[in-house]
Amino acid sequence: MRTKVNKLADIAEVVEKSSVMNMAQLCGDERGTVTVPSFDWTAHLGSFFKKFTGIKQYHHFSFFADGTVVAKIFSDSPETSYKLLKVPLPIPNDLPERIHPPGLDNKRQWYLYNEIREFVDEADRDIVAPLPHQPQLPQPGPSTAEISADEDPQPPPPKVRKKGRGKRGGNQ
């Protein structure tokens, strides 16, 4: 069974209907509403802790209250000790600066409007690919000054829809 998906709420609906155990939780929506805020933890924690270089090679860690971390590559590897705390405890409990999603740039908004909108259900077009607020920037190419006066500019060729792939993604 195939389900047409136009927007994030449609994806959530597909997840919910796929199993009684699945529960979709969106972090935001197409209009820019943020349900789960993001914070700049890197800048915030950088004031209090040193970077742990090469952390990805380690698999076993022990953390201590004085800010020391003992790390081992494997469970039977020798221990390496790191002092990560820059300042003495306690560390303030305040949250770092909130990060706001920047949204789509003007070029991407126009791409969605010009190229994707036609494939979206009519009811969802103004949600998924609305008319951008800023004018479209001219695309690089021959300027009108480069076209001679006796030449009629040719309209672009019509868009050709590509045939979809088979059920398993291979060519049929």
Short mmCIF file of N, CA and C in Angstrom, two decimals:
data_model
loop_
_atom_site.label_atom_id
_atom_site.label_comp_id
_atom_site.label_asym_id
_atom_site.label_seq_id
_atom_site.Cartn_x
_atom_site.Cartn_y
_atom_site.Cartn_z
N MET A 1 0.84 -1.18 0.00
CA MET A 1 0.00 0.00 0.00
C MET A 1 0.88 1.24 0.00
N ARG A 2 0.58 2.18 -0.85
CA ARG A 2 1.32 3.44 -0.92
C ARG A 2 0.50 4.55 -0.30
N THR A 3 1.18 5.47 0.32
CA THR A 3 0.53 6.62 0.93
C THR A 3 1.21 7.87 0.41
N LYS A 4 0.42 8.83 -0.05
CA LYS A 4 0.99 10.09 -0.52
C LYS A 4 1.36 10.94 0.68
N VAL A 5 2.58 11.43 0.68
CA VAL A 5 3.08 12.26 1.77
C VAL A 5 3.49 13.61 1.19
N ASN A 6 2.88 14.68 1.69
CA ASN A 6 3.20 16.02 1.23
C ASN A 6 3.95 16.83 2.28
N LYS A 7 3.62 16.65 3.53
CA LYS A 7 4.18 17.49 4.59
C LYS A 7 4.54 16.65 5.80
N LEU A 8 5.16 17.27 6.78
CA LEU A 8 5.63 16.56 7.98
C LEU A 8 4.50 15.86 8.72
N ALA A 9 3.34 16.48 8.81
CA ALA A 9 2.21 15.86 9.50
C ALA A 9 1.80 14.56 8.80
N ASP A 10 1.97 14.50 7.48
CA ASP A 10 1.66 13.27 6.75
C ASP A 10 2.64 12.15 7.11
N ILE A 11 3.91 12.51 7.29
CA ILE A 11 4.90 11.51 7.70
C ILE A 11 4.54 10.97 9.08
N ALA A 12 4.16 11.87 9.99
CA ALA A 12 3.77 11.45 11.34
C ALA A 12 2.58 10.51 11.28
N GLU A 13 1.63 10.81 10.41
CA GLU A 13 0.44 9.96 10.28
C GLU A 13 0.82 8.56 9.78
N VAL A 14 1.73 8.48 8.81
CA VAL A 14 2.18 7.19 8.29
C VAL A 14 2.85 6.38 9.41
N VAL A 15 3.68 7.03 10.20
CA VAL A 15 4.35 6.35 11.31
C VAL A 15 3.34 5.82 12.31
N GLU A 16 2.37 6.65 12.68
CA GLU A 16 1.36 6.26 13.67
C GLU A 16 0.52 5.07 13.17
N LYS A 17 0.18 5.08 11.88
CA LYS A 17 -0.66 4.01 11.33
C LYS A 17 0.12 2.73 11.03
N SER A 18 1.46 2.81 11.02
CA SER A 18 2.25 1.64 10.66
C SER A 18 2.27 0.58 11.75
N SER A 19 2.03 0.97 12.99
CA SER A 19 2.03 0.02 14.09
C SER A 19 1.40 0.68 15.31
N VAL A 20 0.74 -0.12 16.13
CA VAL A 20 0.14 0.45 17.34
C VAL A 20 1.21 0.91 18.32
N MET A 21 2.43 0.42 18.17
CA MET A 21 3.52 0.79 19.08
C MET A 21 4.24 2.08 18.66
N ASN A 22 4.14 2.45 17.39
CA ASN A 22 4.86 3.63 16.91
C ASN A 22 4.11 4.91 17.27
N MET A 23 4.86 5.87 17.77
CA MET A 23 4.27 7.16 18.11
C MET A 23 5.19 8.25 17.56
N ALA A 24 4.72 8.99 16.57
CA ALA A 24 5.53 10.03 15.95
C ALA A 24 5.55 11.27 16.83
N GLN A 25 6.70 11.93 16.87
CA GLN A 25 6.81 13.19 17.59
C GLN A 25 7.60 14.16 16.72
N LEU A 26 6.91 15.14 16.17
CA LEU A 26 7.56 16.13 15.32
C LEU A 26 8.30 17.15 16.19
N CYS A 27 9.43 17.60 15.70
CA CYS A 27 10.22 18.61 16.42
C CYS A 27 9.85 20.02 15.97
N GLY A 28 9.06 20.13 14.93
CA GLY A 28 8.65 21.42 14.40
C GLY A 28 7.74 21.20 13.21
N ASP A 29 7.40 22.31 12.53
CA ASP A 29 6.56 22.19 11.34
C ASP A 29 7.06 23.10 10.23
N GLU A 30 6.38 23.05 9.08
CA GLU A 30 6.80 23.80 7.91
C GLU A 30 6.69 25.31 8.09
N ARG A 31 5.88 25.75 9.01
CA ARG A 31 5.69 27.19 9.22
C ARG A 31 6.76 27.79 10.14
N GLY A 32 7.64 26.95 10.65
CA GLY A 32 8.73 27.44 11.50
C GLY A 32 8.49 27.29 12.99
N THR A 33 7.35 26.71 13.37
CA THR A 33 7.08 26.47 14.78
C THR A 33 8.06 25.42 15.29
N VAL A 34 8.74 25.71 16.39
CA VAL A 34 9.71 24.79 16.97
C VAL A 34 9.12 24.18 18.23
N THR A 35 8.94 22.87 18.23
CA THR A 35 8.39 22.16 19.38
C THR A 35 9.49 21.76 20.35
N VAL A 36 10.64 21.39 19.82
CA VAL A 36 11.78 20.98 20.64
C VAL A 36 12.90 22.00 20.41
N PRO A 37 13.14 22.87 21.39
CA PRO A 37 14.17 23.90 21.18
C PRO A 37 15.58 23.31 21.16
N SER A 38 16.47 23.99 20.44
CA SER A 38 17.88 23.60 20.39
C SER A 38 18.70 24.67 21.10
N PHE A 39 19.78 24.25 21.74
CA PHE A 39 20.62 25.17 22.49
C PHE A 39 22.06 25.03 22.04
N ASP A 40 22.83 26.10 22.19
CA ASP A 40 24.24 26.11 21.79
C ASP A 40 25.09 25.54 22.92
N TRP A 41 25.03 24.22 23.06
CA TRP A 41 25.75 23.54 24.13
C TRP A 41 27.26 23.62 23.93
N THR A 42 27.73 23.64 22.70
CA THR A 42 29.17 23.67 22.43
C THR A 42 29.79 24.93 23.01
N ALA A 43 29.20 26.09 22.73
CA ALA A 43 29.74 27.34 23.26
C ALA A 43 29.59 27.40 24.77
N HIS A 44 28.45 26.96 25.28
CA HIS A 44 28.17 27.02 26.72
C HIS A 44 29.14 26.14 27.50
N LEU A 45 29.30 24.89 27.09
CA LEU A 45 30.17 23.97 27.82
C LEU A 45 31.65 24.25 27.58
N GLY A 46 31.95 24.92 26.47
CA GLY A 46 33.34 25.28 26.18
C GLY A 46 33.93 26.23 27.20
N SER A 47 33.08 26.95 27.93
CA SER A 47 33.56 27.86 28.98
C SER A 47 34.01 27.10 30.21
N PHE A 48 33.53 25.89 30.39
CA PHE A 48 33.78 25.13 31.62
C PHE A 48 34.65 23.89 31.43
N PHE A 49 34.66 23.35 30.20
CA PHE A 49 35.36 22.09 29.95
C PHE A 49 36.34 22.22 28.79
N LYS A 50 37.44 21.47 28.86
CA LYS A 50 38.39 21.37 27.76
C LYS A 50 37.84 20.34 26.77
N LYS A 51 38.25 20.48 25.51
CA LYS A 51 37.84 19.50 24.50
C LYS A 51 38.56 18.19 24.74
N PHE A 52 37.84 17.12 24.52
CA PHE A 52 38.40 15.76 24.66
C PHE A 52 38.79 15.32 23.26
N THR A 53 40.02 15.61 22.86
CA THR A 53 40.45 15.26 21.51
C THR A 53 40.62 13.75 21.37
N GLY A 54 40.20 13.24 20.25
CA GLY A 54 40.30 11.81 19.98
C GLY A 54 39.27 10.96 20.70
N ILE A 55 38.17 11.57 21.12
CA ILE A 55 37.17 10.85 21.92
C ILE A 55 36.57 9.65 21.18
N LYS A 56 36.51 9.73 19.86
CA LYS A 56 35.85 8.66 19.09
C LYS A 56 36.60 7.33 19.12
N GLN A 57 37.87 7.36 19.46
CA GLN A 57 38.63 6.10 19.51
C GLN A 57 38.39 5.33 20.81
N TYR A 58 37.82 6.00 21.82
CA TYR A 58 37.61 5.36 23.12
C TYR A 58 36.21 4.76 23.22
N HIS A 59 36.11 3.65 23.97
CA HIS A 59 34.82 2.98 24.14
C HIS A 59 34.42 2.78 25.59
N HIS A 60 35.33 3.00 26.52
CA HIS A 60 35.06 2.78 27.94
C HIS A 60 35.48 4.03 28.72
N PHE A 61 34.55 4.58 29.52
CA PHE A 61 34.81 5.81 30.26
C PHE A 61 34.40 5.66 31.72
N SER A 62 35.14 6.33 32.59
CA SER A 62 34.76 6.48 34.00
C SER A 62 34.88 7.97 34.32
N PHE A 63 33.83 8.54 34.89
CA PHE A 63 33.79 9.96 35.19
C PHE A 63 33.86 10.17 36.70
N PHE A 64 34.61 11.20 37.11
CA PHE A 64 34.77 11.48 38.53
C PHE A 64 34.37 12.92 38.82
N ALA A 65 33.97 13.17 40.07
CA ALA A 65 33.42 14.47 40.48
C ALA A 65 34.40 15.62 40.31
N ASP A 66 35.69 15.36 40.33
CA ASP A 66 36.66 16.45 40.19
C ASP A 66 36.88 16.87 38.74
N GLY A 67 36.13 16.26 37.80
CA GLY A 67 36.24 16.61 36.39
C GLY A 67 37.21 15.73 35.63
N THR A 68 37.68 14.69 36.25
CA THR A 68 38.60 13.76 35.60
C THR A 68 37.81 12.67 34.88
N VAL A 69 38.29 12.30 33.70
CA VAL A 69 37.72 11.19 32.94
C VAL A 69 38.83 10.19 32.69
N VAL A 70 38.56 8.94 33.00
CA VAL A 70 39.49 7.86 32.69
C VAL A 70 38.89 7.12 31.50
N ALA A 71 39.68 7.02 30.42
CA ALA A 71 39.18 6.43 29.18
C ALA A 71 40.06 5.26 28.75
N LYS A 72 39.41 4.26 28.15
CA LYS A 72 40.12 3.10 27.61
C LYS A 72 39.56 2.81 26.21
N ILE A 73 40.44 2.42 25.31
CA ILE A 73 40.00 2.08 23.95
C ILE A 73 39.19 0.79 23.99
N PHE A 74 39.67 -0.22 24.69
CA PHE A 74 38.96 -1.47 24.90
C PHE A 74 38.92 -1.74 26.40
N SER A 75 38.09 -2.67 26.81
CA SER A 75 37.94 -2.93 28.25
C SER A 75 39.25 -3.38 28.89
N ASP A 76 40.12 -4.05 28.11
CA ASP A 76 41.39 -4.51 28.67
C ASP A 76 42.57 -3.63 28.28
N SER A 77 42.29 -2.45 27.71
CA SER A 77 43.36 -1.52 27.32
C SER A 77 43.86 -0.75 28.54
N PRO A 78 45.05 -0.17 28.43
CA PRO A 78 45.53 0.67 29.53
C PRO A 78 44.66 1.93 29.65
N GLU A 79 44.55 2.45 30.87
CA GLU A 79 43.74 3.64 31.14
C GLU A 79 44.51 4.90 30.78
N THR A 80 43.78 5.88 30.26
CA THR A 80 44.32 7.21 30.01
C THR A 80 43.46 8.19 30.78
N SER A 81 44.08 9.08 31.54
CA SER A 81 43.34 10.00 32.39
C SER A 81 43.37 11.41 31.79
N TYR A 82 42.21 12.06 31.79
CA TYR A 82 42.08 13.42 31.27
C TYR A 82 41.42 14.30 32.31
N LYS A 83 41.94 15.50 32.49
CA LYS A 83 41.32 16.49 33.38
C LYS A 83 40.57 17.46 32.46
N LEU A 84 39.24 17.37 32.43
CA LEU A 84 38.44 18.15 31.49
C LEU A 84 37.91 19.46 32.07
N LEU A 85 37.80 19.56 33.37
CA LEU A 85 37.21 20.74 34.01
C LEU A 85 38.19 21.91 33.97
N LYS A 86 37.76 23.06 33.39
CA LYS A 86 38.59 24.27 33.33
C LYS A 86 38.49 25.08 34.61
N VAL A 87 37.30 25.12 35.17
CA VAL A 87 37.03 25.96 36.35
C VAL A 87 36.57 25.06 37.49
N PRO A 88 36.75 25.51 38.72
CA PRO A 88 36.28 24.67 39.84
C PRO A 88 34.76 24.60 39.87
N LEU A 89 34.25 23.52 40.44
CA LEU A 89 32.80 23.34 40.59
C LEU A 89 32.27 24.35 41.58
N PRO A 90 31.02 24.74 41.60
CA PRO A 90 29.94 24.23 40.77
C PRO A 90 29.82 25.00 39.46
N ILE A 91 29.26 24.36 38.47
CA ILE A 91 28.97 24.97 37.17
C ILE A 91 27.56 25.53 37.23
N PRO A 92 27.33 26.74 36.72
CA PRO A 92 25.98 27.33 36.77
C PRO A 92 24.94 26.44 36.09
N ASN A 93 23.72 26.51 36.57
CA ASN A 93 22.62 25.70 36.03
C ASN A 93 21.86 26.38 34.89
N ASP A 94 22.27 27.57 34.48
CA ASP A 94 21.53 28.27 33.44
C ASP A 94 21.68 27.58 32.09
N LEU A 95 20.67 27.76 31.25
CA LEU A 95 20.69 27.17 29.91
C LEU A 95 21.53 28.02 28.96
N PRO A 96 22.13 27.40 27.96
CA PRO A 96 22.87 28.18 26.96
C PRO A 96 21.91 28.94 26.05
N GLU A 97 22.50 29.73 25.17
CA GLU A 97 21.71 30.51 24.21
C GLU A 97 20.93 29.55 23.30
N ARG A 98 19.70 29.92 23.03
CA ARG A 98 18.84 29.11 22.17
C ARG A 98 19.22 29.32 20.71
N ILE A 99 19.22 28.25 19.94
CA ILE A 99 19.51 28.33 18.51
C ILE A 99 18.19 28.30 17.76
N HIS A 100 17.97 29.31 16.92
CA HIS A 100 16.74 29.38 16.14
C HIS A 100 17.04 28.91 14.71
N PRO A 101 16.22 28.01 14.16
CA PRO A 101 16.48 27.55 12.80
C PRO A 101 16.40 28.72 11.82
N PRO A 102 17.35 28.81 10.89
CA PRO A 102 17.38 29.95 9.98
C PRO A 102 16.30 29.93 8.91
N GLY A 103 15.70 28.79 8.65
CA GLY A 103 14.73 28.71 7.56
C GLY A 103 15.45 28.57 6.22
N LEU A 104 14.67 28.49 5.17
CA LEU A 104 15.24 28.29 3.84
C LEU A 104 15.69 29.62 3.25
N ASP A 105 16.81 29.60 2.52
CA ASP A 105 17.24 30.83 1.86
C ASP A 105 16.34 31.08 0.64
N ASN A 106 16.46 32.28 0.07
CA ASN A 106 15.59 32.71 -1.03
C ASN A 106 15.69 31.77 -2.23
N LYS A 107 16.89 31.32 -2.57
CA LYS A 107 17.09 30.42 -3.72
C LYS A 107 16.33 29.11 -3.51
N ARG A 108 16.41 28.55 -2.30
CA ARG A 108 15.74 27.28 -2.01
C ARG A 108 14.22 27.46 -2.00
N GLN A 109 13.73 28.58 -1.47
CA GLN A 109 12.29 28.85 -1.48
C GLN A 109 11.76 28.91 -2.91
N TRP A 110 12.49 29.58 -3.80
CA TRP A 110 12.05 29.66 -5.19
C TRP A 110 12.14 28.31 -5.89
N TYR A 111 13.14 27.50 -5.53
CA TYR A 111 13.24 26.16 -6.09
C TYR A 111 12.00 25.35 -5.72
N LEU A 112 11.63 25.37 -4.45
CA LEU A 112 10.43 24.64 -4.02
C LEU A 112 9.20 25.15 -4.77
N TYR A 113 9.08 26.46 -4.88
CA TYR A 113 7.91 27.05 -5.53
C TYR A 113 7.85 26.69 -7.01
N ASN A 114 8.98 26.81 -7.70
CA ASN A 114 9.00 26.59 -9.16
C ASN A 114 9.06 25.12 -9.56
N GLU A 115 9.74 24.29 -8.79
CA GLU A 115 10.01 22.92 -9.22
C GLU A 115 9.23 21.85 -8.46
N ILE A 116 8.87 22.08 -7.22
CA ILE A 116 8.26 21.04 -6.39
C ILE A 116 6.76 21.25 -6.20
N ARG A 117 6.33 22.48 -6.17
CA ARG A 117 4.93 22.83 -5.87
C ARG A 117 3.93 22.04 -6.70
N GLU A 118 4.21 21.84 -7.97
CA GLU A 118 3.26 21.16 -8.86
C GLU A 118 3.01 19.71 -8.45
N PHE A 119 3.92 19.11 -7.69
CA PHE A 119 3.77 17.71 -7.27
C PHE A 119 3.08 17.57 -5.91
N VAL A 120 2.79 18.69 -5.27
CA VAL A 120 2.16 18.69 -3.95
C VAL A 120 0.65 18.83 -4.12
N ASP A 121 -0.12 18.12 -3.30
CA ASP A 121 -1.58 18.25 -3.34
C ASP A 121 -1.97 19.71 -3.20
N GLU A 122 -3.00 20.10 -3.91
CA GLU A 122 -3.48 21.48 -3.92
C GLU A 122 -3.67 22.04 -2.50
N ALA A 123 -4.24 21.25 -1.62
CA ALA A 123 -4.54 21.72 -0.26
C ALA A 123 -3.28 22.04 0.54
N ASP A 124 -2.14 21.44 0.18
CA ASP A 124 -0.90 21.63 0.95
C ASP A 124 0.13 22.52 0.27
N ARG A 125 -0.16 23.01 -0.91
CA ARG A 125 0.84 23.78 -1.67
C ARG A 125 1.31 25.03 -0.94
N ASP A 126 0.40 25.74 -0.29
CA ASP A 126 0.80 26.97 0.39
C ASP A 126 1.51 26.70 1.71
N ILE A 127 1.53 25.46 2.16
CA ILE A 127 2.28 25.09 3.36
C ILE A 127 3.68 24.63 2.96
N VAL A 128 3.76 23.74 1.97
CA VAL A 128 5.03 23.12 1.58
C VAL A 128 5.86 24.02 0.67
N ALA A 129 5.24 24.67 -0.28
CA ALA A 129 5.97 25.47 -1.27
C ALA A 129 5.22 26.77 -1.56
N PRO A 130 5.12 27.67 -0.56
CA PRO A 130 4.40 28.92 -0.78
C PRO A 130 5.19 29.88 -1.67
N LEU A 131 4.51 30.90 -2.16
CA LEU A 131 5.17 31.95 -2.93
C LEU A 131 6.13 32.68 -2.00
N PRO A 132 7.43 32.74 -2.34
CA PRO A 132 8.39 33.43 -1.48
C PRO A 132 8.09 34.92 -1.37
N HIS A 133 8.49 35.52 -0.24
CA HIS A 133 8.24 36.94 0.00
C HIS A 133 9.19 37.83 -0.78
N GLN A 134 10.40 37.35 -1.05
CA GLN A 134 11.39 38.15 -1.76
C GLN A 134 11.40 37.77 -3.23
N PRO A 135 11.69 38.75 -4.11
CA PRO A 135 11.71 38.44 -5.54
C PRO A 135 12.82 37.45 -5.88
N GLN A 136 12.60 36.72 -6.96
CA GLN A 136 13.58 35.73 -7.41
C GLN A 136 14.77 36.44 -8.02
N LEU A 137 15.96 36.03 -7.63
CA LEU A 137 17.17 36.62 -8.18
C LEU A 137 17.40 36.06 -9.58
N PRO A 138 17.92 36.89 -10.48
CA PRO A 138 18.15 36.39 -11.85
C PRO A 138 19.19 35.28 -11.84
N GLN A 139 18.96 34.28 -12.70
CA GLN A 139 19.87 33.15 -12.82
C GLN A 139 20.98 33.51 -13.79
N PRO A 140 22.19 33.03 -13.56
CA PRO A 140 23.27 33.30 -14.51
C PRO A 140 22.95 32.67 -15.86
N GLY A 141 23.30 33.36 -16.90
CA GLY A 141 23.04 32.89 -18.26
C GLY A 141 23.13 34.07 -19.20
N PRO A 142 22.76 33.90 -20.46
CA PRO A 142 22.86 35.02 -21.40
C PRO A 142 21.89 36.13 -21.01
N SER A 143 22.39 37.35 -21.02
CA SER A 143 21.53 38.48 -20.70
C SER A 143 20.74 38.87 -21.95
N THR A 144 19.72 39.70 -21.77
CA THR A 144 18.91 40.13 -22.91
C THR A 144 19.73 40.96 -23.87
N ALA A 145 20.80 41.59 -23.40
CA ALA A 145 21.66 42.38 -24.28
C ALA A 145 22.44 41.48 -25.24
N GLU A 146 22.68 40.23 -24.85
CA GLU A 146 23.42 39.30 -25.69
C GLU A 146 22.56 38.69 -26.79
N ILE A 147 21.24 38.82 -26.71
CA ILE A 147 20.35 38.29 -27.73
C ILE A 147 20.13 39.40 -28.75
N SER A 148 20.42 39.11 -30.02
CA SER A 148 20.30 40.16 -31.03
C SER A 148 18.83 40.51 -31.25
N ALA A 149 18.60 41.70 -31.74
CA ALA A 149 17.25 42.22 -31.91
C ALA A 149 16.45 41.42 -32.93
N ASP A 150 17.11 40.83 -33.96
CA ASP A 150 16.37 40.08 -34.96
C ASP A 150 16.08 38.64 -34.54
N GLU A 151 16.65 38.20 -33.43
CA GLU A 151 16.37 36.85 -32.92
C GLU A 151 15.19 36.90 -31.97
N ASP A 152 14.29 35.95 -32.13
CA ASP A 152 13.21 35.82 -31.16
C ASP A 152 13.69 34.87 -30.08
N PRO A 153 13.65 35.31 -28.82
CA PRO A 153 14.07 34.38 -27.77
C PRO A 153 13.13 33.18 -27.74
N GLN A 154 13.70 32.00 -27.63
CA GLN A 154 12.92 30.77 -27.61
C GLN A 154 12.45 30.48 -26.19
N PRO A 155 11.20 30.07 -26.07
CA PRO A 155 10.73 29.69 -24.73
C PRO A 155 11.43 28.41 -24.29
N PRO A 156 11.54 28.21 -23.00
CA PRO A 156 12.19 26.98 -22.53
C PRO A 156 11.37 25.77 -22.92
N PRO A 157 12.02 24.63 -23.13
CA PRO A 157 11.27 23.42 -23.49
C PRO A 157 10.37 23.01 -22.32
N PRO A 158 9.27 22.32 -22.61
CA PRO A 158 8.38 21.89 -21.52
C PRO A 158 9.09 20.88 -20.62
N LYS A 159 8.68 20.87 -19.38
CA LYS A 159 9.24 19.92 -18.42
C LYS A 159 8.76 18.52 -18.77
N VAL A 160 9.68 17.57 -18.68
CA VAL A 160 9.35 16.18 -18.95
C VAL A 160 9.37 15.44 -17.64
N ARG A 161 8.27 14.78 -17.33
CA ARG A 161 8.21 13.99 -16.10
C ARG A 161 8.94 12.68 -16.33
N LYS A 162 9.82 12.35 -15.39
CA LYS A 162 10.54 11.08 -15.48
C LYS A 162 9.65 9.97 -14.95
N LYS A 163 9.79 8.81 -15.57
CA LYS A 163 9.02 7.67 -15.10
C LYS A 163 9.61 7.20 -13.78
N GLY A 164 8.75 6.80 -12.86
CA GLY A 164 9.19 6.32 -11.56
C GLY A 164 9.84 4.96 -11.68
N ARG A 165 10.48 4.57 -10.64
CA ARG A 165 11.12 3.26 -10.58
C ARG A 165 10.11 2.24 -10.12
N GLY A 166 10.48 0.98 -10.26
CA GLY A 166 9.61 -0.12 -9.83
C GLY A 166 9.47 -0.15 -8.32
N LYS A 167 8.73 -1.11 -7.83
CA LYS A 167 8.44 -1.21 -6.40
C LYS A 167 9.70 -1.36 -5.56
N ARG A 168 10.71 -2.01 -6.05
CA ARG A 168 11.92 -2.27 -5.28
C ARG A 168 13.04 -1.31 -5.65
N GLY A 169 12.78 -0.29 -6.44
CA GLY A 169 13.80 0.69 -6.76
C GLY A 169 14.63 0.36 -7.99
N GLY A 170 14.46 -0.81 -8.59
CA GLY A 170 15.21 -1.17 -9.78
C GLY A 170 14.45 -0.79 -11.04
N ASN A 171 15.11 -0.78 -12.15
CA ASN A 171 14.44 -0.49 -13.41
C ASN A 171 13.60 -1.68 -13.83
N GLN A 172 12.43 -1.43 -14.32
CA GLN A 172 11.50 -2.51 -14.70
C GLN A 172 11.49 -2.67 -16.20
#
